[in-house]
C-alpha cells in the first residue's frame, strides 16, 4: 500500500472518484433495484473499486503479459486433442453433471467430425504474486465469459485521473499506471473474426444471463464494436436462443431472423444458466452451427480446472507446445496442482488444510473450499470411498502481500487489509493455418479483503483495481 492518507484528503478523493465513475460509465446494475436488469439506464450504481492502484513489480507484470500469447496457443492446441479432453475428464464426467453435459456436446461434435476453421479465443489468465517466493503463480485460466474487459480500462483511467490531481500530494506518478486497452483490443479481435466470417449481414450474438448485473461491461464492448468497426451485436439469453434460433441447411445460425457471425458467451459457464433442457438445446444448436463460437465447446473444456491440473503433470505440456522456452515459462507459473487420487497429497492437505485450496469444476467465483471445511470435505470423501473426489482438484494456496487498502462499494468506504490478483486478457484468432491475432490485451486487477477466502467482483467478494508499476 501507499501508507496512510489523511482523512480529509481521502474523503475528497472518494467524492471525486464517485463522480468520475458516474460520468464515465464505470457502472453495474444495482442488485437492490428490481428494474435494473430490464431497462438500460435504470437502477445503476458505480462498480466497486479500490481508491488507489496496487503497487506491482514491473518485471512480474511483463512476465504475465508475455505468457498471454503462449497460453492462447496452448488452449488452441489442447482444444484440438479431443481424446485428451475426453480422457482427462472421464472420471469427472461420472460425478459432475454439468461437465458431463458439456462433454456430451463435445463428443457429438467429435462424432460428426465438426471442424471449426475459424477459432476465436478471448481469455483471461489470473495470477497472484506469492510474497515469500516472489513467484507469479497462475490461479486459473478463463476461456469463457472473461468479465470486465470494459470496466477494467475505466478503473485504470479513474486512477490516472485521481493521480493527475492528487499524485503530487501523495508522491505518486500517474504515468506508472500502464495503459489498459482491453476493450478496444477485444473489440478489434471480434471485428477481425467478423471479417473472416465474411457475411456483411451477420451480427455478433452476445449470450447473456437472465439476471445480469454486469451488463454495462458487456455494453462497453458492444458499443466499441459498433462505433469503431460498424459491427452490430444482439443480446439473447439461452432460453431466447432456444426459442428464436434456427439452423439453415448450410449451417448458418439465425436468431430472430438475424444471421450470426460470432457467438460471444457471457453466460453458460455455470449450471445455474441451464435451468431446463431448453438451455442445453440452445447450447447444442449453437455448437452445431457454422458461427464462430467464443468459446467453442472444446475451448470451454480446455479451461476447466481438471485440464489445468492435467497440464501441470510432468511431460504433458510437451505434448502441446514445441518451444522449450515457452514450456519453461508456462511451467514456472504453475502452482502445485493435484488430483484427489493422490493419497499422499490428500494426507498432507488433511494435516495442513491452510496450505491448500480445494476447487470444484466451476466458474464464476464463490465455489472453492478452504481451511477446516477443506479438511472435513476430504475426510468425508475418504470415508465414503466413492468416485466423488473426481469432482475436485487440490491446489497449493498462494500467499500474496497484504496491504491496507481503501475499498468503495455502494458509495461506502471501507478500510481493510487486502490482497490483489492480476488477470491478463488475451485474444487469439486463427483461420485454418493463418494465425491472425495472438496477443495480450490489457489487464484486470482485483482486490479483496485478505480475511475473505473468496474472490470475484461479479460474485460480490472483490473490487476492481488497477496497478502502479514499481
Ligand atoms: N455474466 C457476468 C459477465 O458476463 O460479466 C459474469 C461472468 C463471470 O462471472 N465471469 C468470470 C469472471 O471473469 C469468469 S467465468 N469473473 C471475474 C469477477 O467477477 O471478478
CSV table of C-alpha atoms and ligand atoms in Angstrom, one decimal:
chain,number,residue,atom,x,y,z
A,1,UNK,CA,0.0,0.0,0.0
A,2,UNK,CA,0.9,3.6,-0.1
A,3,UNK,CA,0.5,4.2,3.6
A,4,UNK,CA,-2.0,6.3,5.4
A,5,UNK,CA,-3.8,9.1,3.5
A,6,UNK,CA,-5.0,12.0,5.7
A,7,UNK,CA,-8.8,11.7,6.2
A,8,UNK,CA,-9.8,15.0,4.7
A,9,UNK,CA,-7.9,14.2,1.5
A,10,UNK,CA,-9.3,10.7,1.4
A,11,UNK,CA,-12.9,11.9,1.6
A,12,UNK,CA,-12.3,14.4,-1.2
A,13,UNK,CA,-10.7,11.7,-3.4
A,14,UNK,CA,-13.6,9.3,-2.7
A,15,UNK,CA,-16.1,12.0,-3.7
A,16,UNK,CA,-14.2,12.8,-6.9
A,17,UNK,CA,-13.9,9.1,-7.7
A,18,UNK,CA,-17.6,8.5,-7.3
A,19,UNK,CA,-18.4,11.5,-9.6
A,20,UNK,CA,-15.9,10.3,-12.2
A,21,UNK,CA,-17.4,6.8,-12.2
A,22,UNK,CA,-20.9,8.1,-12.7
A,23,UNK,CA,-19.8,10.4,-15.5
A,24,UNK,CA,-17.7,7.8,-17.3
A,25,UNK,CA,-19.8,4.7,-17.2
A,26,UNK,CA,-17.9,2.8,-14.5
A,27,UNK,CA,-21.2,1.3,-13.5
A,28,UNK,CA,-23.0,-2.0,-12.9
A,29,UNK,CA,-26.7,-2.9,-12.4
A,30,UNK,CA,-27.9,-2.2,-8.8
A,31,UNK,CA,-28.9,-5.5,-7.1
A,32,UNK,CA,-31.3,-3.6,-5.0
A,33,UNK,CA,-33.3,-2.3,-7.9
A,34,UNK,CA,-35.8,-4.7,-9.5
A,35,UNK,CA,-35.9,-2.9,-12.8
A,36,UNK,CA,-32.1,-2.6,-13.3
A,37,UNK,CA,-31.8,-5.8,-15.4
A,38,UNK,CA,-34.8,-5.0,-17.5
A,39,UNK,CA,-34.3,-1.5,-18.8
A,40,UNK,CA,-30.9,0.0,-19.6
A,41,UNK,CA,-30.2,3.3,-17.8
A,42,UNK,CA,-32.4,2.3,-14.8
A,43,UNK,CA,-31.0,1.2,-11.5
A,44,UNK,CA,-27.3,1.6,-12.0
A,45,UNK,CA,-24.6,2.1,-9.3
A,46,UNK,CA,-20.9,2.7,-9.6
A,47,UNK,CA,-18.8,-0.5,-9.8
A,48,UNK,CA,-17.0,-1.4,-6.6
A,49,UNK,CA,-13.4,-0.2,-6.8
A,50,UNK,CA,-10.2,0.5,-4.8
A,51,UNK,CA,-9.4,4.1,-4.2
A,52,UNK,CA,-5.7,3.8,-5.4
A,53,UNK,CA,-3.9,1.3,-7.7
A,54,UNK,CA,-1.9,-1.5,-6.2
A,55,UNK,CA,1.8,-1.4,-6.5
A,56,UNK,CA,3.2,-4.3,-8.6
A,57,UNK,CA,6.7,-5.1,-9.8
A,58,UNK,CA,7.1,-4.2,-13.5
A,59,UNK,CA,9.1,-7.4,-14.2
A,60,UNK,CA,6.2,-9.5,-13.0
A,61,UNK,CA,3.7,-7.5,-15.0
A,62,UNK,CA,5.8,-8.1,-18.1
A,63,UNK,CA,6.1,-11.8,-17.3
A,64,UNK,CA,2.3,-12.1,-17.1
A,65,UNK,CA,1.9,-10.2,-20.4
A,66,UNK,CA,4.5,-12.5,-22.1
A,67,UNK,CA,2.6,-15.6,-21.0
A,68,UNK,CA,-0.6,-14.4,-22.8
A,69,UNK,CA,0.2,-15.5,-26.4
A,70,UNK,CA,1.7,-18.8,-25.1
A,71,UNK,CA,-1.5,-19.7,-23.2
A,72,UNK,CA,-3.5,-18.7,-26.3
A,73,UNK,CA,-1.5,-21.3,-28.3
A,74,UNK,CA,-1.7,-23.9,-25.6
A,75,UNK,CA,-5.5,-23.6,-25.3
A,76,UNK,CA,-5.8,-23.9,-29.1
A,77,UNK,CA,-3.6,-27.0,-29.2
A,78,UNK,CA,-5.3,-28.7,-26.3
A,79,UNK,CA,-8.7,-28.0,-27.8
A,80,UNK,CA,-7.6,-29.9,-31.0
A,81,UNK,CA,-6.9,-33.0,-29.0
A,82,UNK,CA,-10.5,-34.3,-28.4
A,83,UNK,CA,-9.3,-37.5,-26.9
A,84,UNK,CA,-7.1,-35.8,-24.4
A,85,UNK,CA,-10.1,-33.7,-23.2
A,86,UNK,CA,-12.4,-36.7,-23.0
A,87,UNK,CA,-9.9,-39.0,-21.3
A,88,UNK,CA,-8.7,-36.3,-18.8
A,89,UNK,CA,-12.3,-35.5,-17.8
A,90,UNK,CA,-13.6,-39.1,-17.9
A,91,UNK,CA,-13.7,-39.5,-14.1
A,92,UNK,CA,-15.0,-36.0,-13.6
A,93,UNK,CA,-17.8,-36.8,-16.0
A,94,UNK,CA,-19.2,-39.6,-13.8
A,95,UNK,CA,-19.7,-37.3,-10.8
A,96,UNK,CA,-20.2,-33.9,-12.2
A,97,UNK,CA,-23.5,-33.5,-14.1
A,98,UNK,CA,-22.6,-30.1,-15.6
A,99,UNK,CA,-19.2,-31.1,-17.0
A,100,UNK,CA,-20.8,-34.3,-18.2
A,101,UNK,CA,-23.3,-32.3,-20.3
A,102,UNK,CA,-20.5,-30.2,-21.9
A,103,UNK,CA,-18.6,-33.4,-22.7
A,104,UNK,CA,-21.7,-34.9,-24.3
A,105,UNK,CA,-21.9,-32.0,-26.7
A,106,UNK,CA,-18.2,-32.3,-27.3
A,107,UNK,CA,-18.4,-36.0,-28.2
A,108,UNK,CA,-21.3,-35.3,-30.5
A,109,UNK,CA,-19.1,-32.8,-32.4
A,110,UNK,CA,-16.3,-35.3,-32.5
A,111,UNK,CA,-18.6,-37.9,-33.9
A,112,UNK,CA,-19.7,-35.7,-36.8
A,113,UNK,CA,-16.1,-34.6,-37.2
A,114,UNK,CA,-17.1,-31.0,-36.8
A,115,UNK,CA,-14.3,-28.7,-38.0
A,116,UNK,CA,-14.3,-25.1,-36.9
A,117,UNK,CA,-11.9,-23.4,-39.3
A,118,UNK,CA,-12.2,-20.0,-37.6
A,119,UNK,CA,-11.3,-20.1,-34.0
A,120,UNK,CA,-11.6,-17.1,-31.6
A,121,UNK,CA,-10.4,-17.1,-28.1
A,122,UNK,CA,-10.9,-14.2,-25.7
A,123,UNK,CA,-9.3,-15.5,-22.5
A,124,UNK,CA,-8.1,-14.1,-19.2
A,125,UNK,CA,-5.3,-15.7,-17.2
A,126,UNK,CA,-5.4,-14.8,-13.4
A,127,UNK,CA,-2.3,-14.8,-11.2
A,128,UNK,CA,-1.2,-13.9,-7.7
A,129,UNK,CA,2.3,-12.9,-6.7
A,130,UNK,CA,3.4,-15.2,-3.9
A,131,UNK,CA,5.1,-13.0,-1.4
A,132,UNK,CA,7.7,-15.4,0.0
A,133,UNK,CA,8.9,-17.0,-3.2
A,134,UNK,CA,8.3,-13.8,-5.4
A,135,UNK,CA,6.8,-16.2,-8.0
A,136,UNK,CA,3.9,-15.2,-10.2
A,137,UNK,CA,1.5,-18.1,-9.9
A,138,UNK,CA,-1.5,-18.8,-12.1
A,139,UNK,CA,-4.8,-19.3,-10.3
A,140,UNK,CA,-6.9,-20.1,-13.3
A,141,UNK,CA,-7.3,-19.5,-17.0
A,142,UNK,CA,-10.8,-18.3,-18.1
A,143,UNK,CA,-11.7,-19.3,-21.6
A,144,UNK,CA,-15.4,-18.5,-21.2
A,145,UNK,CA,-17.1,-15.2,-20.2
A,146,UNK,CA,-13.9,-13.4,-19.0
A,147,UNK,CA,-15.5,-10.4,-17.3
A,148,UNK,CA,-14.6,-6.7,-17.1
A,149,UNK,CA,-12.7,-6.0,-20.4
A,150,UNK,CA,-14.7,-2.8,-20.4
A,151,UNK,CA,-14.7,-1.7,-16.8
A,152,UNK,CA,-11.1,-2.6,-16.1
A,153,UNK,CA,-10.0,0.0,-18.6
A,154,UNK,CA,-12.1,2.6,-16.9
A,155,UNK,CA,-10.6,1.9,-13.5
A,156,UNK,CA,-7.1,2.5,-14.9
A,157,UNK,CA,-8.4,5.8,-16.2
A,158,UNK,CA,-10.1,6.7,-12.9
A,159,UNK,CA,-6.9,6.0,-11.0
A,160,UNK,CA,-4.9,8.0,-13.6
A,161,UNK,CA,-7.3,10.9,-13.2
A,162,UNK,CA,-7.1,10.8,-9.4
A,163,UNK,CA,-3.3,10.8,-9.6
A,164,UNK,CA,-3.3,13.7,-12.0
A,165,UNK,CA,-5.0,15.7,-9.3
A,166,UNK,CA,-3.6,14.2,-6.1
A,167,UNK,CA,-0.4,12.5,-7.2
A,168,UNK,CA,1.9,15.2,-6.3
A,169,UNK,CA,0.5,15.4,-2.7
A,170,UNK,CA,0.7,11.6,-2.5
A,171,UNK,CA,4.1,11.3,-4.1
A,172,UNK,CA,2.6,9.1,-6.9
A,173,UNK,CA,3.2,9.4,-10.7
A,174,UNK,CA,0.1,8.8,-12.9
A,175,UNK,CA,2.4,7.6,-15.7
A,176,UNK,CA,3.2,4.5,-13.7
A,177,UNK,CA,-0.3,3.1,-14.3
A,178,UNK,CA,0.1,1.1,-17.5
A,179,UNK,CA,-2.2,1.7,-20.5
A,180,UNK,CA,-5.1,-0.7,-20.4
A,181,UNK,CA,-6.7,-1.2,-23.9
A,182,UNK,CA,-8.6,-4.4,-23.1
A,183,UNK,CA,-11.9,-3.2,-24.5
A,184,UNK,CA,-10.5,-1.9,-27.8
A,185,UNK,CA,-8.4,-5.0,-28.4
A,186,UNK,CA,-11.2,-7.3,-27.6
A,187,UNK,CA,-13.5,-5.3,-30.0
A,188,UNK,CA,-10.8,-5.4,-32.6
A,189,UNK,CA,-10.4,-9.2,-32.3
A,190,UNK,CA,-14.1,-9.6,-32.6
A,191,UNK,CA,-14.2,-7.3,-35.6
A,192,UNK,CA,-11.4,-9.3,-37.3
A,193,UNK,CA,-13.2,-12.5,-36.7
A,194,UNK,CA,-16.4,-11.0,-38.1
A,195,UNK,CA,-14.5,-10.1,-41.3
A,196,UNK,CA,-13.2,-13.6,-41.6
A,197,UNK,CA,-16.8,-14.9,-41.3
A,198,UNK,CA,-17.5,-12.8,-44.3
A,199,UNK,CA,-21.2,-12.1,-44.1
A,200,UNK,CA,-21.9,-8.4,-44.0
A,201,UNK,CA,-25.5,-9.0,-42.8
A,202,UNK,CA,-24.4,-11.1,-39.8
A,203,UNK,CA,-24.3,-9.9,-36.2
A,204,UNK,CA,-22.4,-10.8,-33.0
A,205,UNK,CA,-24.7,-12.8,-30.7
A,206,UNK,CA,-23.9,-11.9,-27.0
A,207,UNK,CA,-25.2,-14.7,-24.9
A,208,UNK,CA,-26.3,-13.1,-21.6
A,209,UNK,CA,-27.8,-14.3,-18.3
A,210,UNK,CA,-31.4,-13.7,-17.4
A,211,UNK,CA,-30.5,-11.7,-14.4
A,212,UNK,CA,-27.3,-9.9,-15.4
A,213,UNK,CA,-25.8,-7.1,-13.3
A,214,UNK,CA,-22.6,-6.7,-15.3
A,215,UNK,CA,-24.4,-5.6,-18.4
A,216,UNK,CA,-22.6,-2.2,-18.8
A,217,UNK,CA,-19.3,-4.0,-19.1
A,218,UNK,CA,-20.8,-6.0,-21.9
A,219,UNK,CA,-22.4,-2.9,-23.4
A,220,UNK,CA,-19.0,-1.2,-23.5
A,221,UNK,CA,-17.6,-3.9,-25.7
A,222,UNK,CA,-20.7,-4.0,-28.0
A,223,UNK,CA,-20.6,-0.2,-28.2
A,224,UNK,CA,-16.9,0.0,-29.2
A,225,UNK,CA,-17.5,-2.8,-31.7
A,226,UNK,CA,-20.4,-0.9,-33.2
A,227,UNK,CA,-18.8,2.6,-33.3
A,228,UNK,CA,-15.3,1.7,-34.3
A,229,UNK,CA,-15.9,-1.3,-36.5
A,230,UNK,CA,-19.6,-1.0,-37.5
A,231,UNK,CA,-20.4,-4.5,-36.3
A,232,UNK,CA,-23.8,-5.0,-34.7
A,233,UNK,CA,-24.5,-7.1,-31.6
A,234,UNK,CA,-27.7,-8.7,-30.4
A,235,UNK,CA,-28.2,-9.8,-26.8
A,236,UNK,CA,-30.1,-13.0,-26.1
A,237,UNK,CA,-30.4,-15.5,-23.2
A,238,UNK,CA,-30.0,-19.2,-23.7
A,239,UNK,CA,-33.8,-19.6,-23.4
A,240,UNK,CA,-34.4,-16.9,-26.1
A,241,UNK,CA,-31.9,-18.6,-28.4
A,242,UNK,CA,-33.7,-21.8,-28.0
A,243,UNK,CA,-37.0,-20.1,-28.9
A,244,UNK,CA,-35.8,-17.9,-31.7
A,245,UNK,CA,-32.8,-19.9,-33.1
A,246,UNK,CA,-32.9,-21.9,-36.3
A,247,UNK,CA,-30.2,-23.6,-38.3
A,248,UNK,CA,-30.2,-23.2,-42.1
A,249,UNK,CA,-29.2,-26.1,-44.3
A,250,UNK,CA,-25.7,-24.5,-44.8
A,251,UNK,CA,-25.2,-24.3,-41.0
A,252,UNK,CA,-25.9,-20.6,-40.7
A,253,UNK,CA,-27.5,-19.8,-37.3
A,254,UNK,CA,-30.4,-17.4,-37.4
A,255,UNK,CA,-31.6,-15.8,-34.2
A,256,UNK,CA,-34.9,-13.9,-34.6
A,257,UNK,CA,-34.1,-14.0,-38.4
A,258,UNK,CA,-30.6,-12.4,-37.9
A,259,UNK,CA,-27.6,-14.4,-39.2
A,260,UNK,CA,-25.0,-14.9,-36.5
A,261,UNK,CA,-21.3,-14.5,-37.3
A,262,UNK,CA,-19.9,-14.9,-33.8
A,263,UNK,CA,-21.4,-16.3,-30.6
A,264,UNK,CA,-19.8,-14.5,-27.7
A,265,UNK,CA,-20.7,-16.2,-24.4
A,266,UNK,CA,-21.2,-14.1,-21.3
A,267,UNK,CA,-23.4,-16.8,-19.8
A,268,UNK,CA,-23.4,-20.6,-20.0
A,269,UNK,CA,-20.3,-21.1,-17.7
A,270,UNK,CA,-22.4,-22.1,-14.7
A,271,UNK,CA,-25.0,-24.9,-14.2
A,272,UNK,CA,-27.4,-22.1,-13.0
A,273,UNK,CA,-27.6,-20.9,-16.6
A,274,UNK,CA,-29.2,-24.2,-17.6
A,275,UNK,CA,-32.4,-24.5,-15.5
A,276,UNK,CA,-34.0,-26.8,-18.1
A,277,UNK,CA,-33.3,-28.9,-21.2
A,278,UNK,CA,-34.2,-25.9,-23.4
A,279,UNK,CA,-31.0,-24.1,-22.5
A,280,UNK,CA,-29.0,-27.2,-23.3
A,281,UNK,CA,-30.7,-27.5,-26.6
A,282,UNK,CA,-29.7,-23.9,-27.3
A,283,UNK,CA,-26.1,-24.7,-26.4
A,284,UNK,CA,-26.1,-27.7,-28.8
A,285,UNK,CA,-27.7,-25.7,-31.6
A,286,UNK,CA,-25.1,-23.0,-31.4
A,287,UNK,CA,-22.3,-25.6,-31.3
A,288,UNK,CA,-23.7,-27.3,-34.4
A,289,UNK,CA,-23.9,-24.0,-36.3
A,290,UNK,CA,-21.2,-22.5,-38.6
A,291,UNK,CA,-21.0,-19.4,-36.4
A,292,UNK,CA,-17.6,-18.7,-34.7
A,293,UNK,CA,-18.0,-19.7,-31.1
A,294,UNK,CA,-16.2,-17.7,-28.4
A,295,UNK,CA,-15.6,-20.1,-26.9
A,296,UNK,CA,-16.2,-23.4,-28.7
A,297,UNK,CA,-17.1,-26.4,-26.5
A,298,UNK,CA,-13.5,-27.6,-26.8
A,299,UNK,CA,-12.1,-24.2,-25.8
A,300,UNK,CA,-14.5,-24.2,-22.9
A,301,UNK,CA,-13.4,-27.6,-21.7
A,302,UNK,CA,-9.7,-26.7,-22.2
A,303,UNK,CA,-10.2,-24.0,-19.5
A,304,UNK,CA,-11.5,-26.4,-16.8
A,305,UNK,CA,-9.7,-26.9,-13.5
A,306,UNK,CA,-9.2,-30.6,-14.2
A,307,UNK,CA,-7.4,-29.8,-17.5
A,308,UNK,CA,-5.3,-27.1,-15.7
A,309,UNK,CA,-4.2,-29.9,-13.2
A,310,UNK,CA,-3.5,-32.4,-16.0
A,311,UNK,CA,-1.3,-29.9,-17.9
A,312,UNK,CA,0.7,-29.4,-14.7
A,313,UNK,CA,1.7,-33.1,-14.7
A,314,UNK,CA,5.2,-33.9,-15.9
A,315,UNK,CA,5.7,-34.1,-19.7
A,316,UNK,CA,2.1,-33.1,-20.6
A,317,UNK,CA,2.9,-29.5,-21.7
A,318,UNK,CA,5.4,-31.1,-24.1
A,319,UNK,CA,2.6,-32.8,-26.0
A,320,UNK,CA,1.1,-29.4,-27.0
A,321,UNK,CA,4.0,-26.9,-27.2
A,322,UNK,CA,7.3,-27.3,-29.0
A,323,UNK,CA,9.2,-24.2,-28.0
A,324,UNK,CA,11.3,-25.1,-24.9
A,325,UNK,CA,11.4,-21.5,-23.6
A,326,UNK,CA,7.6,-21.3,-23.8
A,327,UNK,CA,7.3,-24.6,-21.9
A,328,UNK,CA,9.6,-23.3,-19.2
A,329,UNK,CA,7.8,-20.0,-18.8
A,330,UNK,CA,4.4,-21.7,-18.5
A,331,UNK,CA,5.7,-24.3,-16.1
A,332,UNK,CA,7.2,-21.6,-13.9
A,333,UNK,CA,3.8,-20.0,-13.3
A,334,UNK,CA,2.1,-23.3,-12.4
A,335,UNK,CA,1.3,-23.6,-8.7
A,336,UNK,CA,1.2,-27.1,-7.1
A,337,UNK,CA,-1.8,-28.9,-8.6
A,338,UNK,CA,-3.0,-32.4,-7.7
A,339,UNK,CA,-5.8,-34.8,-8.3
A,340,UNK,CA,-7.6,-36.2,-5.2
A,341,UNK,CA,-6.5,-39.7,-6.4
A,342,UNK,CA,-3.1,-38.9,-4.9
A,343,UNK,CA,-3.3,-40.3,-1.3
A,344,UNK,CA,0.0,-38.6,-0.2
A,345,UNK,CA,-1.2,-35.1,-1.0
A,346,UNK,CA,-4.7,-35.8,0.4
A,347,UNK,CA,-3.0,-36.8,3.6
A,348,UNK,CA,-0.9,-33.6,3.7
A,349,UNK,CA,-4.0,-31.5,3.0
A,350,UNK,CA,-5.9,-33.1,5.9
A,351,UNK,CA,-2.9,-32.4,8.1
A,352,UNK,CA,-2.4,-28.8,6.9
A,353,UNK,CA,-5.5,-27.6,5.1
A,354,UNK,CA,-4.3,-23.9,5.3
A,355,UNK,CA,-1.7,-24.7,2.7
A,356,UNK,CA,-4.3,-25.9,0.1
A,357,UNK,CA,-7.4,-24.9,-1.8
A,358,UNK,CA,-10.0,-27.4,-3.0
A,359,UNK,CA,-11.6,-26.5,-6.3
A,360,UNK,CA,-14.6,-28.0,-8.0
A,361,UNK,CA,-15.1,-27.8,-11.8
A,362,UNK,CA,-17.0,-24.4,-11.5
A,363,UNK,CA,-16.5,-21.0,-12.9
A,364,UNK,CA,-17.6,-17.6,-11.7
A,365,UNK,CA,-16.2,-17.5,-8.2
A,366,UNK,CA,-17.5,-18.4,-4.8
A,367,UNK,CA,-17.1,-22.2,-5.1
A,368,UNK,CA,-13.7,-23.0,-3.5
A,369,UNK,CA,-13.2,-24.9,-0.2
A,370,UNK,CA,-10.7,-23.8,2.4
A,371,UNK,CA,-9.4,-24.5,5.9
A,372,UNK,CA,-11.4,-26.7,8.2
A,373,UNK,CA,-14.1,-27.1,5.6
A,374,UNK,CA,-11.5,-28.5,3.3
A,375,UNK,CA,-10.3,-31.0,5.9
A,376,UNK,CA,-13.8,-32.1,6.6
A,377,UNK,CA,-14.6,-32.5,2.9
A,378,UNK,CA,-11.5,-34.6,2.3
A,379,UNK,CA,-12.2,-36.8,5.3
A,380,UNK,CA,-15.8,-37.3,4.2
A,381,UNK,CA,-14.7,-38.2,0.6
A,382,UNK,CA,-12.0,-40.6,2.1
A,383,UNK,CA,-14.6,-42.2,4.3
A,384,UNK,CA,-17.2,-42.6,1.6
A,385,UNK,CA,-14.6,-44.0,-0.7
A,386,UNK,CA,-16.7,-43.1,-3.8
A,387,UNK,CA,-15.6,-41.6,-7.0
A,388,UNK,CA,-17.0,-38.2,-5.9
A,389,UNK,CA,-13.4,-37.0,-5.4
A,390,UNK,CA,-13.1,-36.7,-9.2
A,391,UNK,CA,-15.3,-33.6,-9.0
A,392,UNK,CA,-12.4,-31.6,-7.3
A,393,UNK,CA,-8.7,-30.8,-7.6
A,394,UNK,CA,-6.3,-29.6,-5.0
A,395,UNK,CA,-4.2,-26.5,-5.5
A,396,UNK,CA,-1.4,-25.0,-3.5
A,397,UNK,CA,-2.5,-22.0,-1.5
A,398,UNK,CA,-0.8,-18.8,-2.6
A,399,UNK,CA,0.1,-16.1,-0.1
A,400,UNK,CA,0.3,-12.6,-1.7
A,401,UNK,CA,1.4,-9.5,0.1
A,402,UNK,CA,-1.2,-7.9,2.3
A,403,UNK,CA,-1.7,-4.1,2.3
A,404,UNK,CA,-4.0,-1.6,3.9
A,405,UNK,CA,-6.5,-0.5,1.2
A,406,UNK,CA,-9.5,1.8,0.8
A,407,UNK,CA,-12.3,-0.1,-0.9
A,408,UNK,CA,-15.5,1.6,-2.1
A,409,UNK,CA,-18.8,-0.3,-2.7
A,410,UNK,CA,-22.3,1.3,-2.9
A,411,UNK,CA,-20.8,4.6,-2.1
A,412,UNK,CA,-19.5,3.4,1.2
A,413,UNK,CA,-15.8,3.4,2.1
A,414,UNK,CA,-14.1,0.5,3.9
A,415,UNK,CA,-10.5,0.5,5.0
A,416,UNK,CA,-9.1,-3.0,5.4
A,417,UNK,CA,-6.2,-5.3,4.8
A,418,UNK,CA,-6.4,-6.6,1.3
A,419,UNK,CA,-4.7,-8.8,-1.3
A,420,UNK,CA,-4.8,-8.5,-5.1
A,421,UNK,CA,-4.8,-10.7,-8.1
A,422,UNK,CA,-3.9,-9.7,-11.6
A,423,UNK,CA,-5.6,-11.0,-14.8
A,424,UNK,CA,-4.2,-10.6,-18.2
A,425,UNK,CA,-6.6,-10.6,-21.2
A,426,UNK,CA,-5.6,-12.2,-24.4
A,427,UNK,CA,-7.1,-12.6,-27.9
A,428,UNK,CA,-6.4,-15.4,-30.4
A,429,UNK,CA,-7.9,-15.7,-33.9
A,430,UNK,CA,-7.0,-18.3,-36.4
A,431,UNK,CA,-8.5,-19.1,-39.8
A,432,UNK,CA,-7.2,-22.5,-40.9
A,433,UNK,CA,-3.4,-22.3,-40.7
A,434,UNK,CA,-3.4,-18.5,-40.6
A,435,UNK,CA,-2.9,-17.1,-37.1
A,436,UNK,CA,-4.4,-13.6,-37.5
A,437,UNK,CA,-4.3,-12.4,-33.8
A,438,UNK,CA,-2.3,-13.7,-30.9
A,439,UNK,CA,-1.7,-11.1,-28.3
A,440,UNK,CA,-2.0,-9.8,-24.8
A,441,UNK,CA,-4.9,-7.3,-24.4
A,442,UNK,CA,-4.6,-5.4,-21.2
A,443,UNK,CA,-5.3,-6.3,-17.6
A,444,UNK,CA,-7.7,-6.7,-14.8
A,445,UNK,CA,-6.6,-6.0,-11.2
A,446,UNK,CA,-8.9,-7.1,-8.5
A,447,UNK,CA,-8.5,-6.6,-4.7
A,448,UNK,CA,-10.3,-8.3,-1.9
A,449,UNK,CA,-10.2,-8.2,1.9
A,450,UNK,CA,-7.4,-10.6,3.0
A,451,UNK,CA,-9.6,-12.4,5.5
A,452,UNK,CA,-12.1,-13.4,2.8
A,453,UNK,CA,-11.3,-16.6,1.1
A,454,UNK,CA,-13.5,-16.0,-1.9
A,455,UNK,CA,-12.7,-13.8,-4.9
A,456,UNK,CA,-14.7,-12.4,-7.9
A,457,UNK,CA,-16.2,-9.0,-8.4
A,458,UNK,CA,-19.3,-10.3,-10.1
A,459,UNK,CA,-19.9,-12.7,-7.2
A,460,UNK,CA,-19.6,-9.7,-4.8
A,461,UNK,CA,-16.3,-10.6,-3.0
A,462,UNK,CA,-13.8,-8.3,-4.7
A,463,UNK,CA,-13.4,-4.8,-6.1
A,464,UNK,CA,-11.9,-3.5,-9.3
A,465,UNK,CA,-8.5,-2.1,-9.2
A,466,UNK,CA,-5.5,-1.1,-11.4
A,467,UNK,CA,-1.8,-1.3,-11.0
A,468,UNK,CA,1.1,1.0,-10.2
A,469,UNK,CA,4.4,-0.3,-11.6
A,470,UNK,CA,7.3,-0.3,-9.3
B,1,LIG,N1,-22.2,-12.8,-16.5
B,1,LIG,C1,-21.2,-11.9,-16.0
B,1,LIG,C2,-20.5,-11.2,-17.1
B,1,LIG,O1,-20.7,-11.5,-18.3
B,1,LIG,O2,-19.7,-10.3,-16.8
B,1,LIG,C3,-20.2,-12.6,-15.1
B,1,LIG,C4,-19.3,-13.6,-15.8
B,1,LIG,C5,-18.3,-14.2,-14.8
B,1,LIG,O3,-18.5,-14.4,-13.6
B,1,LIG,N2,-17.1,-14.4,-15.4
B,1,LIG,C6,-16.0,-14.9,-14.7
B,1,LIG,C7,-15.0,-13.7,-14.4
B,1,LIG,O4,-14.3,-13.3,-15.2
B,1,LIG,C8,-15.2,-16.0,-15.5
B,1,LIG,S1,-16.3,-17.4,-15.8
B,1,LIG,N3,-15.2,-13.2,-13.2
B,1,LIG,C9,-14.4,-12.1,-12.7
B,1,LIG,C10,-15.0,-11.4,-11.5
B,1,LIG,O5,-16.2,-11.5,-11.3
B,1,LIG,O6,-14.2,-10.9,-10.7
